[in-house]
Amino acid sequence: MNVLIVGNGGREHALAWKISQSARVKRVFVAPGNAGTALDAENVDISSTDFPRLIKFAQQNDIGLTIVGPELPLTKGIVDAFTEAKLRIFGPRKAAAELEGSKVFCKDLLRHADVPTSDYQVFRNADNATTYLKEREDVPVVVKADGLASGKGVFVCATRAEATEAVKRIGRNKEFGDAGNQIIIEERLDGQEVSVLAITDGRTIVTLPPAQDHKRAYDNDTGPNTGGMGAYSPAPLIDEAMLHLIEEQVLVPTVHAMKRGRRPFKGVLYAGLMMTNQGPKVLEYNVRFGDPECQPILMRLQSDLLDVLEATVDGHLEELEPLRWDPRSAVSVVMASEGYPGTYERGFPIRGLDEAAKIPDVKVFHSGTASVDGQVVTNGGRVLAVTALGSSIGTAKLQAYTAVKCIRWKGAWCRKDISDRALASVNFDN
Ligand SMILES: Nc1ncnc2c1ncn2[C@@H]1O[C@H](COP(=O)(O)OP(=O)(O)O)[C@@H](O)[C@H]1O
Ligand SMILES: [Mg+2]
């Protein structure tokens, strides 16, 4: 079978790498892909939101399954368009992708389904939100734009003044455009964040091992928010019993509520959770694999990913054998461009990739790279996700950083403490 993967980041490289290992796969294409996907698959120069051209490509190249990486094509209805053209595609339809596309839709669904989440209020304009802030106690809140804002539309506020400023930026200045047509003000939660990803065909839920990512730019979780500077799996914070509780209190009621609401959910359901003193609470849902959580999780998957995704699309997940996982740990370290998450330059030649590839149990996934005259150059803020397996989180970390040391370009940097949080929580437990 030929497979098409839509997207161009580290997540899509990991998907392409894993899918290529399936004995049933003939050719793997990535649209538009990057310099890394060109090594493990074949790149196709079509944007991830150009549905007519993607459909034409799928029809002309005998594509048996299309896999969608990023949220934007999903919320724009790529799955509906492919399905109408009688093409098989993995991911939720537009109506189900609202779970990520509208934070108001998500919160309302959680409330109706009795899934633990923070208290919240929704406002249709800045005036009402500002009045509400003025009239209530001056407590920490989180202010969120309703729609997709590339991770920039959320403000974690310590004071009323900060919250009022956030409301102004979202609602009055319209910094996020129409994504700010509705504003959520919610209770601020305390605790450690974890990601629990599951694959579901709308009825059966297959939970993947938990992962934790590092969103802040600098060591010790300081500095500005980013797309993610690294991740690891498993997450020692979540044991079997806790994972079971999360399935029962969070994932199952969500999937049922989507079905009842006539938006059956097929695809990856990614719960962003805060582990509070009152138990896990949902911060948000994503409707696709996380980047970089996808990289360590897929490094550990031993089953054929194609079997899993096909069973989901065809609604046979119930019949699938339990997934097999590498018992080892995986750690993924993101190497970034100088200036990221602010402005940065592109086009710097990357050296040492061949050397890094020789380190055992390491895979270098490309996030923002391009190939220019046969030379791999930087082409994004997050450039590489250097991922390693090891007998423990500590060993995997060491191995990943050994590979990181081989790689250089002008301005390259990374966090030095990826996965230390896991080690800290293990020590704490002992
Ligand atoms: N209620 C909350 N309490 C504390 N922190 C929060 C809350 N909601 C969001 N955050 C923080 O803000 C980050 C981004 O919020 P999230 O809802 O995941 O939006 P997005 O990923 O779309 O930007 C979270 O990862 C978390 O660190
Ligand atoms: Mg998030």
Short mmCIF file of C-alpha atoms and ligand atoms in Angstrom, two decimals:
data_model
loop_
_atom_site.label_atom_id
_atom_site.label_comp_id
_atom_site.label_asym_id
_atom_site.label_seq_id
_atom_site.Cartn_x
_atom_site.Cartn_y
_atom_site.Cartn_z
CA MET A 1 0.00 0.00 0.00
CA ASN A 2 1.11 3.59 -0.60
CA VAL A 3 0.68 6.05 2.29
CA LEU A 4 0.51 9.86 2.27
CA ILE A 5 1.41 11.86 5.38
CA VAL A 6 0.29 15.49 5.57
CA GLY A 7 2.51 18.03 7.37
CA ASN A 8 6.16 19.08 7.63
CA GLY A 9 7.39 18.83 11.23
CA GLY A 10 9.13 16.42 13.59
CA ARG A 11 5.84 14.67 14.25
CA GLU A 12 5.37 13.94 10.56
CA HIS A 13 8.98 12.74 10.26
CA ALA A 14 8.37 10.32 13.13
CA LEU A 15 5.12 9.12 11.50
CA ALA A 16 6.87 8.64 8.13
CA TRP A 17 9.77 6.78 9.76
CA LYS A 18 7.47 4.46 11.69
CA ILE A 19 5.03 3.81 8.81
CA SER A 20 7.96 2.99 6.47
CA GLN A 21 8.79 0.06 8.76
CA SER A 22 5.48 -1.64 7.99
CA ALA A 23 5.92 -4.74 5.80
CA ARG A 24 2.67 -3.88 4.00
CA VAL A 25 3.81 -0.42 2.89
CA LYS A 26 5.23 0.17 -0.57
CA ARG A 27 5.81 3.93 -0.87
CA VAL A 28 5.45 6.67 1.76
CA PHE A 29 4.93 10.27 0.67
CA VAL A 30 5.00 13.38 2.86
CA ALA A 31 3.33 16.64 1.78
CA PRO A 32 5.14 18.99 1.98
CA GLY A 33 7.72 17.33 4.32
CA ASN A 34 11.24 18.49 5.16
CA ALA A 35 14.87 17.40 4.63
CA GLY A 36 14.43 14.55 7.13
CA THR A 37 11.25 13.10 5.65
CA ALA A 38 13.03 13.11 2.26
CA LEU A 39 15.46 10.54 3.70
CA ASP A 40 12.86 8.15 5.15
CA ALA A 41 10.11 8.79 2.57
CA GLU A 42 9.39 10.88 -0.58
CA ASN A 43 8.44 14.54 -0.38
CA VAL A 44 5.57 16.01 -2.40
CA ASP A 45 5.47 19.76 -2.84
CA ILE A 46 1.83 20.38 -1.84
CA SER A 47 0.73 22.50 1.12
CA SER A 48 -1.16 20.75 3.93
CA THR A 49 -4.27 22.90 3.37
CA ASP A 50 -4.47 22.57 -0.43
CA PHE A 51 -7.14 19.83 -0.32
CA PRO A 52 -7.92 19.66 -4.07
CA ARG A 53 -4.29 19.04 -4.97
CA LEU A 54 -3.78 16.57 -2.11
CA ILE A 55 -6.86 14.61 -3.22
CA LYS A 56 -5.68 14.58 -6.84
CA PHE A 57 -2.25 13.34 -5.73
CA ALA A 58 -3.84 10.59 -3.60
CA GLN A 59 -6.00 9.45 -6.52
CA GLN A 60 -3.15 9.47 -9.04
CA ASN A 61 -0.66 7.69 -6.77
CA ASP A 62 -2.85 4.90 -5.50
CA ILE A 63 -2.73 6.12 -1.88
CA GLY A 64 -4.42 3.56 0.36
CA LEU A 65 -4.26 5.69 3.51
CA THR A 66 -3.61 9.36 4.26
CA ILE A 67 -2.46 10.39 7.75
CA VAL A 68 -2.89 13.99 8.90
CA GLY A 69 -0.30 15.43 11.31
CA PRO A 70 -1.27 19.05 12.13
CA GLU A 71 -4.51 20.52 13.48
CA LEU A 72 -5.13 23.20 10.85
CA PRO A 73 -6.10 20.91 7.94
CA LEU A 74 -8.24 18.87 10.37
CA THR A 75 -10.21 21.87 11.61
CA LYS A 76 -10.57 23.01 7.98
CA GLY A 77 -12.19 19.69 7.06
CA ILE A 78 -9.53 17.67 5.22
CA VAL A 79 -11.06 14.41 6.48
CA ASP A 80 -14.51 15.38 5.16
CA ALA A 81 -13.03 16.31 1.77
CA PHE A 82 -11.06 13.06 1.42
CA THR A 83 -13.97 10.93 2.62
CA GLU A 84 -16.28 12.57 0.08
CA ALA A 85 -13.73 11.66 -2.60
CA LYS A 86 -13.89 8.04 -1.32
CA LEU A 87 -10.30 8.16 -0.03
CA ARG A 88 -9.29 6.62 3.30
CA ILE A 89 -7.86 9.11 5.75
CA PHE A 90 -6.86 9.00 9.43
CA GLY A 91 -8.12 11.84 11.62
CA PRO A 92 -11.32 13.41 12.97
CA ARG A 93 -13.87 15.12 10.73
CA LYS A 94 -14.27 18.88 10.93
CA ALA A 95 -17.17 18.69 13.41
CA ALA A 96 -15.14 16.49 15.75
CA ALA A 97 -11.95 18.56 15.34
CA GLU A 98 -13.88 21.42 17.03
CA LEU A 99 -12.66 19.83 20.24
CA GLU A 100 -9.34 21.54 19.51
CA GLY A 101 -10.55 24.26 17.14
CA SER A 102 -12.84 25.87 19.73
CA LYS A 103 -11.88 25.96 23.39
CA VAL A 104 -15.46 27.05 24.21
CA PHE A 105 -16.87 23.94 22.48
CA CYS A 106 -14.36 21.82 24.39
CA LYS A 107 -15.14 23.32 27.81
CA ASP A 108 -18.91 23.07 27.27
CA LEU A 109 -18.57 19.42 26.24
CA LEU A 110 -16.42 18.65 29.29
CA ARG A 111 -18.94 20.31 31.56
CA HIS A 112 -21.87 18.37 30.07
CA ALA A 113 -19.97 15.08 30.18
CA ASP A 114 -18.92 15.65 33.79
CA VAL A 115 -15.23 15.43 32.93
CA PRO A 116 -13.03 17.14 35.56
CA THR A 117 -11.84 20.55 34.31
CA SER A 118 -11.38 24.02 35.81
CA ASP A 119 -14.37 26.33 36.36
CA TYR A 120 -14.83 28.84 33.55
CA GLN A 121 -16.93 31.62 32.05
CA VAL A 122 -17.32 32.52 28.37
CA PHE A 123 -17.56 36.11 27.08
CA ARG A 124 -18.50 37.40 23.64
CA ASN A 125 -16.76 40.74 24.05
CA ALA A 126 -13.99 42.45 25.98
CA ASP A 127 -16.33 44.75 27.94
CA ASN A 128 -18.24 41.93 29.61
CA ALA A 129 -15.02 40.07 30.40
CA THR A 130 -13.45 43.19 31.92
CA THR A 131 -16.53 43.88 34.07
CA TYR A 132 -16.49 40.30 35.29
CA LEU A 133 -12.83 40.60 36.31
CA LYS A 134 -13.55 43.88 38.14
CA GLU A 135 -16.45 42.43 40.08
CA ARG A 136 -14.83 39.21 41.24
CA GLU A 137 -12.08 38.61 43.76
CA ASP A 138 -8.52 39.32 42.56
CA VAL A 139 -7.41 35.69 42.11
CA PRO A 140 -5.10 34.01 39.58
CA VAL A 141 -6.98 33.15 36.37
CA VAL A 142 -6.19 31.96 32.88
CA VAL A 143 -7.49 33.96 29.91
CA LYS A 144 -7.87 32.13 26.58
CA ALA A 145 -8.85 32.99 23.04
CA ASP A 146 -11.46 30.53 21.77
CA GLY A 147 -9.91 29.55 18.43
CA LEU A 148 -6.56 28.29 17.10
CA ALA A 149 -3.74 30.70 17.96
CA SER A 150 -0.59 28.56 17.48
CA GLY A 151 -0.17 28.22 21.25
CA LYS A 152 -0.07 32.00 21.76
CA GLY A 153 -3.69 32.70 22.74
CA VAL A 154 -3.43 31.56 26.37
CA PHE A 155 -2.44 33.90 29.23
CA VAL A 156 -1.71 32.46 32.67
CA CYS A 157 -2.31 35.46 34.95
CA ALA A 158 -1.35 36.09 38.57
CA THR A 159 -3.40 39.27 39.05
CA ARG A 160 -6.54 41.07 37.89
CA ALA A 161 -4.37 43.64 36.11
CA GLU A 162 -2.64 40.95 34.04
CA ALA A 163 -5.95 39.32 33.21
CA THR A 164 -7.46 42.64 32.13
CA GLU A 165 -4.48 43.20 29.83
CA ALA A 166 -4.92 39.71 28.33
CA VAL A 167 -8.62 40.41 27.68
CA LYS A 168 -7.62 43.61 25.90
CA ARG A 169 -5.11 41.84 23.66
CA ILE A 170 -7.54 39.07 22.71
CA GLY A 171 -10.85 40.96 22.62
CA ARG A 172 -10.05 44.59 21.79
CA ASN A 173 -6.74 44.53 19.92
CA LYS A 174 -7.79 41.30 18.17
CA GLU A 175 -4.21 40.04 18.21
CA PHE A 176 -5.47 36.58 17.26
CA GLY A 177 -8.12 37.76 14.80
CA ASP A 178 -11.42 35.85 14.80
CA ALA A 179 -9.92 33.28 17.19
CA GLY A 180 -10.62 35.96 19.83
CA ASN A 181 -14.34 36.38 19.07
CA GLN A 182 -15.03 34.51 22.29
CA ILE A 183 -12.93 34.75 25.44
CA ILE A 184 -12.68 32.18 28.23
CA ILE A 185 -11.71 33.14 31.76
CA GLU A 186 -10.98 30.09 33.86
CA GLU A 187 -9.74 29.13 37.28
CA ARG A 188 -5.97 28.71 37.40
CA LEU A 189 -4.90 25.21 38.41
CA ASP A 190 -1.70 24.12 40.13
CA GLY A 191 0.21 20.91 39.54
CA GLN A 192 2.34 19.04 37.01
CA GLU A 193 1.20 18.77 33.42
CA VAL A 194 1.06 15.48 31.55
CA SER A 195 -0.17 14.43 28.14
CA VAL A 196 -2.24 11.30 27.69
CA LEU A 197 -2.81 10.33 24.07
CA ALA A 198 -5.30 7.77 22.90
CA ILE A 199 -6.35 6.42 19.53
CA THR A 200 -10.07 5.88 19.09
CA ASP A 201 -12.42 4.83 16.30
CA GLY A 202 -15.32 6.50 18.11
CA ARG A 203 -16.17 3.43 20.21
CA THR A 204 -13.00 1.64 21.32
CA ILE A 205 -10.20 3.57 23.01
CA VAL A 206 -6.54 2.49 22.88
CA THR A 207 -4.53 4.54 25.35
CA LEU A 208 -0.87 5.18 24.56
CA PRO A 209 1.81 5.36 27.27
CA PRO A 210 1.84 8.79 28.93
CA ALA A 211 4.41 11.42 27.98
CA GLN A 212 5.51 14.74 29.40
CA ASP A 213 6.79 17.66 27.41
CA HIS A 214 8.70 20.80 28.31
CA LYS A 215 6.90 23.88 26.99
CA ARG A 216 9.09 26.64 28.42
CA ALA A 217 12.12 27.78 26.45
CA TYR A 218 14.81 27.63 29.15
CA ASP A 219 16.16 25.26 31.80
CA ASN A 220 14.17 24.67 35.01
CA ASP A 221 10.96 25.42 33.07
CA THR A 222 11.61 29.16 32.84
CA GLY A 223 11.33 31.60 29.93
CA PRO A 224 8.65 32.06 27.29
CA ASN A 225 6.26 29.38 26.04
CA THR A 226 7.28 27.38 22.96
CA GLY A 227 5.85 24.62 20.80
CA GLY A 228 7.81 22.23 23.05
CA MET A 229 11.54 21.93 23.77
CA GLY A 230 11.61 18.22 24.52
CA ALA A 231 9.58 15.27 25.79
CA TYR A 232 9.92 11.86 27.38
CA SER A 233 7.96 8.66 27.79
CA PRO A 234 6.95 6.98 30.02
CA ALA A 235 6.04 9.67 32.56
CA PRO A 236 6.73 8.24 36.03
CA LEU A 237 4.12 10.61 37.45
CA ILE A 238 1.38 8.47 35.89
CA ASP A 239 1.29 4.85 37.02
CA GLU A 240 -1.05 2.13 35.73
CA ALA A 241 -3.74 2.95 38.29
CA MET A 242 -3.69 6.66 37.44
CA LEU A 243 -3.80 5.91 33.71
CA HIS A 244 -6.83 3.74 34.32
CA LEU A 245 -8.52 6.50 36.31
CA ILE A 246 -7.83 8.97 33.48
CA GLU A 247 -9.37 6.57 30.96
CA GLU A 248 -12.44 6.19 33.13
CA GLN A 249 -12.99 9.79 34.21
CA VAL A 250 -11.69 11.61 31.14
CA LEU A 251 -11.31 9.67 27.90
CA VAL A 252 -14.35 7.38 27.99
CA PRO A 253 -16.91 10.09 28.90
CA THR A 254 -15.41 12.42 26.26
CA VAL A 255 -15.64 9.86 23.45
CA HIS A 256 -19.21 9.01 24.48
CA ALA A 257 -20.23 12.65 24.64
CA MET A 258 -18.85 13.23 21.14
CA LYS A 259 -20.83 10.27 19.84
CA ARG A 260 -24.03 11.43 21.57
CA GLY A 261 -23.50 14.90 20.12
CA ARG A 262 -23.32 13.39 16.60
CA ARG A 263 -19.68 14.25 16.23
CA PRO A 264 -18.16 10.78 16.52
CA PHE A 265 -14.45 11.14 17.13
CA LYS A 266 -11.96 9.10 15.08
CA GLY A 267 -8.26 9.71 15.38
CA VAL A 268 -5.83 10.76 18.07
CA LEU A 269 -7.43 12.22 21.17
CA TYR A 270 -4.76 14.07 23.13
CA ALA A 271 -5.68 15.16 26.64
CA GLY A 272 -3.58 17.94 28.16
CA LEU A 273 -3.98 17.31 31.90
CA MET A 274 -3.05 19.08 35.11
CA MET A 275 -2.39 16.69 37.97
CA THR A 276 -3.96 18.65 40.83
CA ASN A 277 -4.49 17.75 44.48
CA GLN A 278 -8.07 16.92 43.53
CA GLY A 279 -6.91 14.57 40.78
CA PRO A 280 -6.38 14.99 37.03
CA LYS A 281 -8.19 17.87 35.32
CA VAL A 282 -8.37 18.53 31.58
CA LEU A 283 -6.64 21.74 30.42
CA GLU A 284 -7.49 21.16 26.78
CA TYR A 285 -7.87 18.59 24.06
CA ASN A 286 -5.82 18.30 20.90
CA VAL A 287 -7.10 16.20 18.03
CA ARG A 288 -3.77 14.88 16.67
CA PHE A 289 -0.39 13.65 17.85
CA GLY A 290 1.59 16.18 19.89
CA ASP A 291 4.94 17.45 18.68
CA PRO A 292 7.38 16.52 20.28
CA GLU A 293 5.48 13.89 22.38
CA CYS A 294 4.88 11.88 19.21
CA GLN A 295 8.61 11.26 18.73
CA PRO A 296 9.41 9.41 22.02
CA ILE A 297 6.07 7.57 21.92
CA LEU A 298 6.58 6.24 18.38
CA MET A 299 10.21 5.32 19.19
CA ARG A 300 8.76 2.94 21.80
CA LEU A 301 5.97 1.46 19.66
CA GLN A 302 6.80 -2.05 18.46
CA SER A 303 3.48 -2.89 16.80
CA ASP A 304 2.82 -1.99 13.17
CA LEU A 305 1.46 1.56 13.21
CA LEU A 306 -0.31 0.98 9.89
CA ASP A 307 -2.44 -1.79 11.48
CA VAL A 308 -3.50 0.58 14.26
CA LEU A 309 -4.39 3.50 12.00
CA GLU A 310 -6.24 1.32 9.47
CA ALA A 311 -8.27 -0.35 12.22
CA THR A 312 -9.24 3.13 13.43
CA VAL A 313 -10.33 4.37 10.02
CA ASP A 314 -12.31 1.18 9.35
CA GLY A 315 -13.86 1.11 12.85
CA HIS A 316 -12.29 -2.24 13.87
CA LEU A 317 -10.13 -1.06 16.75
CA GLU A 318 -11.91 -3.50 19.06
CA GLU A 319 -10.40 -6.44 17.13
CA LEU A 320 -6.85 -5.13 17.24
CA GLU A 321 -4.29 -7.04 19.33
CA PRO A 322 -2.97 -5.09 22.33
CA LEU A 323 -0.14 -2.75 21.30
CA ARG A 324 3.39 -3.87 22.04
CA TRP A 325 5.72 -1.30 23.60
CA ASP A 326 9.47 -1.23 24.05
CA PRO A 327 9.91 -1.39 27.86
CA ARG A 328 12.77 1.09 27.55
CA SER A 329 12.35 4.84 28.04
CA ALA A 330 12.62 7.44 25.30
CA VAL A 331 13.80 11.04 25.55
CA SER A 332 13.56 13.64 22.81
CA VAL A 333 15.63 16.86 22.90
CA VAL A 334 14.64 19.71 20.59
CA MET A 335 17.48 21.72 19.02
CA ALA A 336 16.33 25.24 18.12
CA SER A 337 17.40 28.32 16.13
CA GLU A 338 18.93 31.31 17.88
CA GLY A 339 16.09 33.70 18.78
CA TYR A 340 13.32 31.08 18.95
CA PRO A 341 10.48 31.41 20.10
CA GLY A 342 10.96 35.01 18.91
CA THR A 343 12.30 35.89 15.48
CA TYR A 344 15.13 33.87 13.99
CA GLU A 345 17.06 33.48 10.74
CA ARG A 346 16.88 30.44 8.48
CA GLY A 347 19.27 28.81 6.06
CA PHE A 348 22.25 27.86 8.28
CA PRO A 349 23.98 24.64 7.16
CA ILE A 350 23.65 21.83 9.74
CA ARG A 351 26.75 19.71 10.35
CA GLY A 352 27.28 16.43 12.18
CA LEU A 353 24.01 14.69 11.27
CA ASP A 354 25.87 11.61 9.95
CA GLU A 355 27.93 11.38 13.13
CA ALA A 356 24.79 11.66 15.29
CA ALA A 357 23.09 8.94 13.27
CA LYS A 358 25.87 6.50 14.26
CA ILE A 359 25.09 6.77 17.99
CA PRO A 360 23.21 3.58 18.97
CA ASP A 361 19.49 3.80 19.83
CA VAL A 362 19.25 7.36 18.49
CA LYS A 363 17.02 8.78 15.77
CA VAL A 364 17.29 12.41 14.70
CA PHE A 365 13.85 13.61 13.60
CA HIS A 366 13.77 16.79 11.52
CA SER A 367 11.30 19.52 12.54
CA GLY A 368 12.32 22.65 10.63
CA THR A 369 14.86 21.75 7.95
CA ALA A 370 15.18 22.09 4.20
CA SER A 371 17.55 20.69 1.62
CA VAL A 372 19.42 23.27 -0.45
CA ASP A 373 21.89 22.03 -3.11
CA GLY A 374 22.23 18.72 -1.28
CA GLN A 375 22.99 20.45 2.04
CA VAL A 376 20.61 20.25 5.04
CA VAL A 377 19.90 23.76 6.35
CA THR A 378 17.77 25.21 9.16
CA ASN A 379 14.26 26.21 8.11
CA GLY A 380 12.29 26.81 11.32
CA GLY A 381 12.45 27.74 15.00
CA ARG A 382 12.47 24.17 16.20
CA VAL A 383 14.96 22.45 13.90
CA LEU A 384 15.59 18.89 15.13
CA ALA A 385 14.15 16.51 17.71
CA VAL A 386 17.03 14.25 18.76
CA THR A 387 15.39 11.14 20.22
CA ALA A 388 16.99 8.22 22.07
CA LEU A 389 15.99 4.98 23.80
CA GLY A 390 17.62 3.81 27.03
CA SER A 391 17.13 1.28 29.83
CA SER A 392 16.07 4.20 32.06
CA ILE A 393 15.06 7.82 31.50
CA GLY A 394 18.57 8.77 32.67
CA THR A 395 20.29 6.51 30.13
CA ALA A 396 18.02 7.71 27.31
CA LYS A 397 18.78 11.30 28.26
CA LEU A 398 22.53 10.67 28.19
CA GLN A 399 22.28 9.00 24.79
CA ALA A 400 20.17 11.84 23.33
CA TYR A 401 22.60 14.51 24.53
CA THR A 402 25.57 12.49 23.20
CA ALA A 403 23.97 12.78 19.75
CA VAL A 404 23.11 16.45 20.31
CA LYS A 405 26.82 17.16 20.89
CA CYS A 406 27.66 15.87 17.40
CA ILE A 407 25.34 18.39 15.71
CA ARG A 408 26.15 22.05 15.11
CA TRP A 409 25.05 25.10 13.18
CA LYS A 410 25.35 28.84 13.79
CA GLY A 411 23.20 29.73 16.81
CA ALA A 412 22.05 26.18 17.65
CA TRP A 413 20.83 25.69 21.21
CA CYS A 414 18.74 23.35 23.33
CA ARG A 415 17.62 22.90 26.91
CA LYS A 416 20.08 20.90 28.99
CA ASP A 417 17.54 19.47 31.44
CA ILE A 418 15.02 17.58 29.31
CA SER A 419 13.50 14.73 31.38
CA ASP A 420 15.06 15.86 34.70
CA ARG A 421 11.54 16.43 35.97
CA ALA A 422 10.91 12.69 35.59
CA LEU A 423 14.05 11.84 37.56
CA ALA A 424 13.04 14.31 40.26
CA SER A 425 9.57 12.79 40.63
CA VAL A 426 11.08 9.28 40.88
CA ASN A 427 13.49 10.37 43.61
CA PHE A 428 10.66 12.09 45.40
CA ASP A 429 8.57 8.91 45.37
CA ASN A 430 11.41 6.89 46.87
N1 LIG B 1 -6.59 26.44 33.93
C1 LIG B 1 -5.26 26.48 33.84
N2 LIG B 1 -4.50 26.56 34.95
C2 LIG B 1 -3.14 26.64 34.89
N3 LIG B 1 -2.46 26.64 33.74
C3 LIG B 1 -3.15 26.57 32.59
C4 LIG B 1 -4.58 26.49 32.56
N4 LIG B 1 -4.97 26.43 31.28
C5 LIG B 1 -3.85 26.47 30.54
N5 LIG B 1 -2.74 26.56 31.31
C6 LIG B 1 -1.34 26.61 30.85
O1 LIG B 1 -1.28 27.20 29.55
C7 LIG B 1 -0.78 26.27 28.60
C8 LIG B 1 -1.51 26.45 27.28
O2 LIG B 1 -2.89 26.24 27.47
P1 LIG B 1 -3.74 25.27 26.55
O3 LIG B 1 -5.13 25.29 27.00
O4 LIG B 1 -3.04 23.96 26.50
O5 LIG B 1 -3.70 26.02 25.14
P2 LIG B 1 -2.84 25.87 23.81
O6 LIG B 1 -2.01 24.62 23.92
O7 LIG B 1 -3.86 25.80 22.76
O8 LIG B 1 -2.04 27.12 23.76
C9 LIG B 1 -0.97 24.91 29.25
O9 LIG B 1 -0.05 23.98 28.73
C10 LIG B 1 -0.76 25.22 30.71
O10 LIG B 1 0.63 25.30 31.01
MG MG B 2 -1.74 22.98 25.01
#
